[in-house]
Tab-separated table of C-alpha atoms in Angstrom:
chain	number	residue	atom	x	y	z
A	201	UNK	CA	-12.857	35.573	15.430
A	202	UNK	CA	-13.653	34.007	11.691
A	203	UNK	CA	-14.196	36.595	9.270
A	204	UNK	CA	-16.694	35.184	6.812
A	205	UNK	CA	-15.565	37.631	3.753
A	206	UNK	CA	-11.996	36.516	3.554
A	207	UNK	CA	-10.097	34.647	0.702
A	208	UNK	CA	-7.122	33.250	-0.105
A	209	UNK	CA	-5.280	34.389	-3.329
A	210	UNK	CA	-3.499	31.439	-4.730
A	211	UNK	CA	-2.459	30.745	-8.678
A	212	UNK	CA	-4.860	28.708	-10.654
A	213	UNK	CA	-2.419	25.640	-10.731
A	214	UNK	CA	-2.306	25.438	-7.400
A	215	UNK	CA	-5.918	25.499	-6.651
A	216	UNK	CA	-5.904	21.518	-5.851
A	217	UNK	CA	-3.001	21.762	-3.509
A	218	UNK	CA	-3.958	25.068	-1.647
A	219	UNK	CA	-7.118	23.501	-1.517
A	220	UNK	CA	-6.463	20.415	0.182
A	221	UNK	CA	-3.984	22.327	2.687
A	222	UNK	CA	-6.487	24.893	3.847
A	223	UNK	CA	-8.965	21.590	4.203
A	224	UNK	CA	-6.358	20.363	6.842
A	225	UNK	CA	-6.058	23.566	8.711
A	226	UNK	CA	-9.737	23.656	8.959
A	227	UNK	CA	-9.872	26.988	7.602
A	228	UNK	CA	-11.927	26.469	4.228
A	229	UNK	CA	-15.081	27.900	4.120
A	230	UNK	CA	-17.359	25.325	2.483
A	231	UNK	CA	-20.565	27.743	2.479
A	232	UNK	CA	-18.682	29.979	-0.137
A	233	UNK	CA	-17.663	29.744	-3.522
A	234	UNK	CA	-14.149	29.534	-5.266
A	235	UNK	CA	-13.968	32.537	-7.560
A	236	UNK	CA	-11.614	33.825	-10.056
A	237	UNK	CA	-9.533	36.830	-8.447
A	238	UNK	CA	-7.637	38.162	-11.511
A	239	UNK	CA	-6.152	36.851	-14.290
A	240	UNK	CA	-4.212	33.138	-13.338
A	241	UNK	CA	-5.501	33.504	-10.026
A	242	UNK	CA	-8.285	32.257	-7.864
A	243	UNK	CA	-10.205	33.208	-4.470
A	244	UNK	CA	-10.405	30.482	-2.249
A	245	UNK	CA	-12.996	31.412	0.732
A	246	UNK	CA	-11.906	30.708	4.221
A	247	UNK	CA	-12.997	31.329	7.881
A	248	UNK	CA	-9.611	32.729	9.084
A	249	UNK	CA	-6.178	33.529	7.429
A	250	UNK	CA	-4.278	30.542	7.081
A	251	UNK	CA	-1.248	29.997	9.159
A	252	UNK	CA	-0.054	27.010	7.068
A	253	UNK	CA	-0.692	26.901	3.710
A	254	UNK	CA	1.165	28.939	1.054
A	255	UNK	CA	-0.965	31.626	-0.320
A	256	UNK	CA	-0.130	35.024	-2.318
A	257	UNK	CA	-2.445	36.975	-0.068
A	258	UNK	CA	-5.483	37.238	1.878
A	259	UNK	CA	-8.406	39.357	0.853
A	260	UNK	CA	-12.012	40.549	1.305
A	261	UNK	CA	-14.354	39.273	-0.928
A	262	UNK	CA	-18.282	39.925	-1.326
A	263	UNK	CA	-18.960	36.448	-2.379
A	264	UNK	CA	-22.504	34.939	-2.620
A	265	UNK	CA	-23.343	32.153	0.198
A	266	UNK	CA	-23.485	28.565	-1.629
A	267	UNK	CA	-26.357	26.837	-1.692
A	268	UNK	CA	-25.848	23.624	0.463
A	269	UNK	CA	-26.861	20.784	-1.425
A	270	UNK	CA	-27.891	19.666	-5.247
A	271	UNK	CA	-31.442	19.421	-4.745
A	272	UNK	CA	-31.073	23.248	-3.718
A	273	UNK	CA	-29.440	24.151	-6.734
A	274	UNK	CA	-32.017	21.789	-9.093
A	275	UNK	CA	-34.986	23.273	-7.326
A	276	UNK	CA	-33.595	26.725	-7.888
A	277	UNK	CA	-33.508	25.607	-11.521
A	278	UNK	CA	-37.376	24.667	-11.089
A	279	UNK	CA	-37.112	21.103	-10.683
A	280	UNK	CA	-40.275	19.048	-9.466
A	281	UNK	CA	-40.201	17.115	-6.189
A	282	UNK	CA	-40.574	14.056	-8.441
A	283	UNK	CA	-37.513	15.060	-10.415
A	284	UNK	CA	-35.515	15.617	-7.375
A	285	UNK	CA	-36.505	12.008	-6.307
A	286	UNK	CA	-34.272	10.732	-9.076
A	287	UNK	CA	-31.138	13.278	-8.387
A	288	UNK	CA	-28.019	11.117	-7.675
A	289	UNK	CA	-26.960	10.713	-3.836
A	290	UNK	CA	-23.476	10.663	-4.360
A	291	UNK	CA	-20.483	11.956	-6.591
A	292	UNK	CA	-16.656	12.038	-6.807
A	293	UNK	CA	-14.730	14.942	-7.376
A	294	UNK	CA	-11.216	13.644	-8.697
A	295	UNK	CA	-8.732	16.455	-9.327
A	296	UNK	CA	-10.549	18.637	-11.563
A	297	UNK	CA	-13.420	16.319	-12.987
A	298	UNK	CA	-16.495	14.881	-11.017
A	299	UNK	CA	-17.721	11.730	-11.874
A	300	UNK	CA	-21.565	10.980	-11.356
A	301	UNK	CA	-24.003	8.115	-12.288
A	302	UNK	CA	-26.706	10.212	-14.054
A	303	UNK	CA	-28.215	6.930	-15.771
A	304	UNK	CA	-31.841	7.552	-14.064
A	305	UNK	CA	-31.584	11.115	-13.840
A	306	UNK	CA	-33.824	13.858	-16.116
A	307	UNK	CA	-31.626	16.460	-17.711
A	308	UNK	CA	-28.221	15.404	-17.126
A	309	UNK	CA	-26.670	18.333	-17.886
A	310	UNK	CA	-28.565	20.816	-15.363
A	311	UNK	CA	-27.010	18.054	-12.776
A	312	UNK	CA	-23.664	18.607	-14.408
A	313	UNK	CA	-23.953	22.485	-14.416
A	314	UNK	CA	-25.261	22.318	-10.502
A	315	UNK	CA	-22.268	20.137	-9.879
A	316	UNK	CA	-19.803	22.497	-11.123
A	317	UNK	CA	-21.490	25.691	-9.362
A	318	UNK	CA	-21.323	23.481	-5.873
A	319	UNK	CA	-17.236	22.754	-6.679
A	320	UNK	CA	-15.803	25.924	-8.083
A	321	UNK	CA	-12.357	23.920	-8.480
A	322	UNK	CA	-13.801	21.602	-10.953
A	323	UNK	CA	-13.988	22.078	-14.860
A	324	UNK	CA	-15.630	18.932	-15.989
A	325	UNK	CA	-18.172	16.532	-14.965
A	326	UNK	CA	-18.457	13.181	-16.325
A	327	UNK	CA	-21.357	10.613	-15.892
A	328	UNK	CA	-19.781	7.232	-15.475
A	329	UNK	CA	-21.491	4.001	-16.564
A	330	UNK	CA	-19.230	1.324	-15.220
A	331	UNK	CA	-16.040	-0.797	-15.979
A	332	UNK	CA	-15.678	-3.108	-18.863
A	333	UNK	CA	-12.789	-5.433	-20.816
A	334	UNK	CA	-9.466	-6.939	-20.212
A	335	UNK	CA	-8.375	-3.723	-19.869
A	336	UNK	CA	-10.816	-2.184	-17.349
A	337	UNK	CA	-11.818	0.560	-19.322
A	338	UNK	CA	-14.602	3.086	-18.066
A	339	UNK	CA	-17.407	4.234	-20.017
A	340	UNK	CA	-17.996	7.753	-19.648
A	341	UNK	CA	-19.974	10.874	-21.217
A	342	UNK	CA	-18.980	14.493	-20.663
A	343	UNK	CA	-22.277	15.907	-19.400
A	344	UNK	CA	-21.165	19.659	-18.526
A	345	UNK	CA	-18.136	21.941	-18.354
A	346	UNK	CA	-14.970	22.276	-20.558
A	347	UNK	CA	-14.643	18.278	-21.116
A	348	UNK	CA	-11.190	18.051	-20.284
A	349	UNK	CA	-11.075	14.310	-18.747
A	350	UNK	CA	-7.222	14.437	-17.966
A	351	UNK	CA	-6.765	15.889	-14.364
A	352	UNK	CA	-3.994	15.406	-11.396
A	353	UNK	CA	-5.742	13.825	-7.924
A	354	UNK	CA	-4.134	14.282	-4.882
A	355	UNK	CA	-5.218	12.237	-1.678
A	356	UNK	CA	-3.084	11.701	1.620
A	357	UNK	CA	0.191	12.663	0.008
A	358	UNK	CA	-0.164	10.698	-3.093
A	359	UNK	CA	-0.515	12.163	-6.513
A	360	UNK	CA	-2.415	10.637	-9.109
A	361	UNK	CA	-2.178	11.912	-13.227
A	362	UNK	CA	-4.924	10.271	-15.251
A	363	UNK	CA	-7.500	10.799	-17.983
A	364	UNK	CA	-10.680	9.471	-16.557
A	365	UNK	CA	-11.993	8.491	-19.949
A	366	UNK	CA	-9.606	6.246	-20.402
A	367	UNK	CA	-8.700	4.385	-17.191
A	368	UNK	CA	-10.296	3.490	-13.764
A	369	UNK	CA	-10.212	5.385	-10.765
A	370	UNK	CA	-12.301	4.139	-8.041
A	371	UNK	CA	-12.929	6.765	-5.290
A	372	UNK	CA	-14.560	4.318	-2.979
A	373	UNK	CA	-10.997	2.709	-2.331
A	374	UNK	CA	-9.706	5.915	-0.714
A	375	UNK	CA	-9.574	4.545	2.594
A	376	UNK	CA	-7.900	1.171	1.331
A	377	UNK	CA	-4.980	2.870	-0.862
A	378	UNK	CA	-3.807	4.874	2.576
A	379	UNK	CA	-4.419	1.463	4.419
A	380	UNK	CA	-1.823	-0.039	1.957
A	381	UNK	CA	0.515	2.712	2.234
A	382	UNK	CA	0.490	2.146	6.334
A	383	UNK	CA	0.454	-1.509	5.936
A	384	UNK	CA	4.133	-2.591	4.402
A	385	UNK	CA	7.091	-2.184	6.200
A	386	UNK	CA	10.442	-0.288	5.352
A	387	UNK	CA	12.164	-2.021	2.534
A	388	UNK	CA	9.520	-4.861	2.043
A	389	UNK	CA	9.365	-6.471	-0.962
A	390	UNK	CA	5.978	-6.458	-2.925
A	391	UNK	CA	4.358	-7.538	-5.984
A	392	UNK	CA	1.356	-5.371	-7.425
A	393	UNK	CA	-0.261	-7.473	-9.905
A	394	UNK	CA	-2.797	-4.964	-11.213
A	395	UNK	CA	-1.225	-1.632	-10.720
A	396	UNK	CA	-3.048	0.644	-12.980
A	397	UNK	CA	-1.886	4.178	-12.455
A	398	UNK	CA	-0.272	3.305	-9.364
A	399	UNK	CA	-3.490	3.007	-7.003
A	400	UNK	CA	-1.679	0.872	-4.186
A	401	UNK	CA	1.682	0.830	-5.859
A	402	UNK	CA	2.431	4.557	-4.968
A	403	UNK	CA	1.154	4.613	-1.181
A	404	UNK	CA	3.248	1.533	-0.619
A	405	UNK	CA	6.333	2.937	-2.360
A	406	UNK	CA	6.088	5.949	-0.279
A	407	UNK	CA	5.581	4.017	2.516
A	408	UNK	CA	8.817	2.371	2.017
A	409	UNK	CA	8.523	-0.958	0.184
A	410	UNK	CA	9.917	-1.855	-2.853
A	411	UNK	CA	7.090	-2.705	-5.709
A	412	UNK	CA	7.339	-4.620	-8.582
A	413	UNK	CA	4.239	-2.984	-10.640
A	414	UNK	CA	2.448	-4.731	-13.468
A	415	UNK	CA	-0.256	-3.172	-15.901
A	416	UNK	CA	-1.312	-4.828	-19.489
A	417	UNK	CA	-3.841	-1.601	-20.023
A	418	UNK	CA	-1.189	0.530	-22.221
A	419	UNK	CA	-2.708	3.999	-21.069
A	420	UNK	CA	-2.812	2.852	-17.546
A	421	UNK	CA	0.524	1.875	-17.828
A	422	UNK	CA	1.953	5.344	-19.048
A	423	UNK	CA	0.260	7.281	-16.377
A	424	UNK	CA	1.740	4.655	-13.868
A	425	UNK	CA	5.126	5.289	-15.187
A	426	UNK	CA	4.453	9.171	-14.967
A	427	UNK	CA	3.157	8.796	-11.485
A	428	UNK	CA	5.900	7.025	-10.125
A	429	UNK	CA	8.149	10.089	-11.005
A	430	UNK	CA	5.817	12.597	-9.948
A	431	UNK	CA	5.755	10.938	-6.413
A	432	UNK	CA	9.828	10.694	-6.676
A	433	UNK	CA	9.784	6.735	-5.881
A	434	UNK	CA	11.886	5.705	-9.228
A	435	UNK	CA	14.233	4.076	-6.939
A	436	UNK	CA	11.271	2.197	-5.302
A	437	UNK	CA	9.322	1.059	-8.204
A	438	UNK	CA	10.027	-1.646	-10.839
A	439	UNK	CA	7.362	-1.373	-13.587
A	440	UNK	CA	6.138	-3.879	-16.553
A	441	UNK	CA	3.698	-3.694	-18.998
A	442	UNK	CA	2.427	-7.151	-19.398
A	443	UNK	CA	-0.067	-9.711	-18.121
A	444	UNK	CA	0.787	-10.346	-14.904
A	445	UNK	CA	0.733	-14.127	-15.126
A	446	UNK	CA	3.886	-13.799	-17.693
A	447	UNK	CA	5.764	-11.653	-15.799
A	448	UNK	CA	5.611	-13.817	-12.723
A	449	UNK	CA	6.367	-16.966	-14.842
A	450	UNK	CA	9.409	-15.624	-16.078
A	451	UNK	CA	10.639	-14.042	-12.625
A	452	UNK	CA	10.025	-17.627	-10.578
A	453	UNK	CA	11.642	-19.568	-13.464
A	454	UNK	CA	14.994	-16.849	-13.812
A	455	UNK	CA	18.320	-17.069	-12.298
A	456	UNK	CA	17.748	-14.779	-9.437
A	457	UNK	CA	13.946	-16.057	-9.219
A	458	UNK	CA	11.336	-13.366	-8.290
A	459	UNK	CA	10.130	-13.451	-4.110
A	460	UNK	CA	7.965	-11.357	-2.379
A	461	UNK	CA	6.897	-10.783	1.194
A	462	UNK	CA	3.564	-9.492	0.006
A	463	UNK	CA	1.272	-9.568	-3.205
A	464	UNK	CA	-1.600	-7.192	-3.725
A	465	UNK	CA	-4.100	-8.449	-6.098
A	466	UNK	CA	-6.579	-4.986	-6.977
A	467	UNK	CA	-8.909	-6.783	-9.092
A	468	UNK	CA	-12.184	-8.216	-8.615
A	469	UNK	CA	-11.507	-11.728	-10.684
A	470	UNK	CA	-8.014	-11.862	-8.697
A	471	UNK	CA	-8.690	-15.485	-7.863
A	472	UNK	CA	-7.857	-16.678	-11.194
A	473	UNK	CA	-4.516	-15.073	-10.818
A	474	UNK	CA	-4.087	-17.090	-7.457
A	475	UNK	CA	-1.680	-19.707	-8.738
A	476	UNK	CA	0.929	-17.017	-10.417
A	477	UNK	CA	0.310	-15.038	-7.006
A	478	UNK	CA	1.147	-17.869	-4.822
A	479	UNK	CA	4.306	-19.174	-7.160
A	480	UNK	CA	6.114	-15.726	-6.383
A	481	UNK	CA	4.914	-15.223	-2.536
A	482	UNK	CA	7.394	-16.211	0.103
A	483	UNK	CA	6.513	-18.680	2.874
A	484	UNK	CA	4.841	-16.451	5.747
A	485	UNK	CA	4.205	-13.938	3.134
A	486	UNK	CA	0.890	-11.761	2.878
A	487	UNK	CA	-1.745	-11.879	0.069
A	488	UNK	CA	-4.383	-9.051	-0.071
A	489	UNK	CA	-7.116	-10.438	-2.978
A	490	UNK	CA	-9.996	-8.361	-3.986
A	491	UNK	CA	-13.073	-9.867	-4.770
A	492	UNK	CA	-16.552	-8.714	-5.898
A	493	UNK	CA	-18.902	-10.985	-3.607
A	494	UNK	CA	-22.498	-11.807	-3.395
A	495	UNK	CA	-23.478	-10.795	0.095
A	496	UNK	CA	-25.196	-14.430	0.681
A	497	UNK	CA	-21.843	-16.114	0.242
A	498	UNK	CA	-19.533	-13.891	2.500
A	499	UNK	CA	-17.111	-14.618	3.902
A	500	UNK	CA	-17.139	-18.437	2.421
A	501	UNK	CA	-16.718	-17.810	-1.400
A	502	UNK	CA	-13.658	-16.079	-1.215
A	503	UNK	CA	-11.810	-17.692	1.505
A	504	UNK	CA	-13.004	-21.041	-0.133
A	505	UNK	CA	-11.221	-19.974	-2.893
A	506	UNK	CA	-8.103	-18.873	-1.534
A	507	UNK	CA	-7.790	-22.302	0.653
A	508	UNK	CA	-8.172	-24.816	-2.661
A	509	UNK	CA	-5.522	-22.317	-4.604
A	510	UNK	CA	-3.004	-22.816	-1.654
A	511	UNK	CA	-3.897	-26.791	-1.647
A	512	UNK	CA	-3.077	-26.992	-5.513
A	513	UNK	CA	0.313	-25.529	-4.511
A	514	UNK	CA	1.127	-26.923	-1.847
A	515	UNK	CA	0.616	-24.282	0.755
A	516	UNK	CA	-1.498	-23.596	3.968
A	517	UNK	CA	-3.353	-20.449	4.377
A	518	UNK	CA	-3.422	-18.921	8.048
A	519	UNK	CA	-4.183	-15.734	9.631
A	520	UNK	CA	-7.460	-15.066	6.989
A	521	UNK	CA	-9.220	-11.735	7.369
A	522	UNK	CA	-12.234	-10.933	4.925
A	523	UNK	CA	-12.499	-6.901	4.896
A	524	UNK	CA	-15.690	-5.027	3.290
A	525	UNK	CA	-14.488	-1.708	1.537
A	526	UNK	CA	-17.522	-0.709	-0.246
A	527	UNK	CA	-20.783	-1.548	-2.115
A	528	UNK	CA	-20.427	-3.014	-5.557
A	529	UNK	CA	-23.939	-3.365	-6.861
A	530	UNK	CA	-27.156	-4.489	-5.072
A	531	UNK	CA	-26.571	-7.379	-2.894
A	532	UNK	CA	-22.793	-7.278	-3.895
A	533	UNK	CA	-19.845	-6.220	-1.887
A	534	UNK	CA	-16.288	-5.200	-2.553
A	535	UNK	CA	-14.070	-7.330	-0.087
A	536	UNK	CA	-10.482	-7.906	0.695
A	537	UNK	CA	-9.259	-11.268	2.062
A	538	UNK	CA	-5.669	-10.394	4.038
A	539	UNK	CA	-4.256	-13.909	4.320
A	540	UNK	CA	-0.945	-15.423	5.382
A	541	UNK	CA	0.112	-18.136	3.432
A	542	UNK	CA	2.945	-20.793	4.663
């Protein structure tokens, strides 16, 4: 029988790993806070002693029951019903950092404090305001906590180190990152034209593919190289810091030219790079082209763009599928076109 006073003790450095493992076991107690146990350790509330997670010890605690919702926390702080109508409906926890949009919210600092109370392993809250520029740099502001924007995030067995004030990370692409890791075949040659910190490169390399990863942003590239090592896929990933078009042009013209069975284009304006992508893609190869498309133009716009590029390059598109990933903005959807190009 479960015991509502139990907690698993782990070192602070292992909080994220242990929390993920306890969730997978189904014994993490969402209704109580993670608390400090003693110097250097934390107590993670559990419903039963963990059988699969490595912990220092299991103890009994007297922790308070957690307020369940953000509205509960803010109402306790005196927020009115009118103010609560403007409370963010969603946020994302990336490692030890919480990302939330507070652009239309009164008293963002109080929202940040409430989110920290809800997520005991997090230490910083960032208000995000979009991605801009050729290097896809985020616009963020620290609204609560320690202000440490560097973190290590783990999902589906892949580890990402990054600084959320300098490089983008889209929480809504979590399922797509996992999907790409499951899509590749062992030994498959893949080109990732917009690798970032390794969003798709790392799951694909862990899935057995040999990935050529290109990233232009110097900070993102630094984390890409670090993350390749963190995930132990150094033998499966070749990295370039450059404009992907330049790398592809040199590779195609080399004595031993580039040749890829799959090309991943994880960039909303990826269609502008299709000529380069197709020049490096083998016949019967697969292309994954991301795009932010107005709903009224789905599925025609991205598909037409791919067909036009194929025709320019003497190629033919077959087995074309448009998948919706997530909402991008009002009336606009993030989609991926998966297609075989002959």
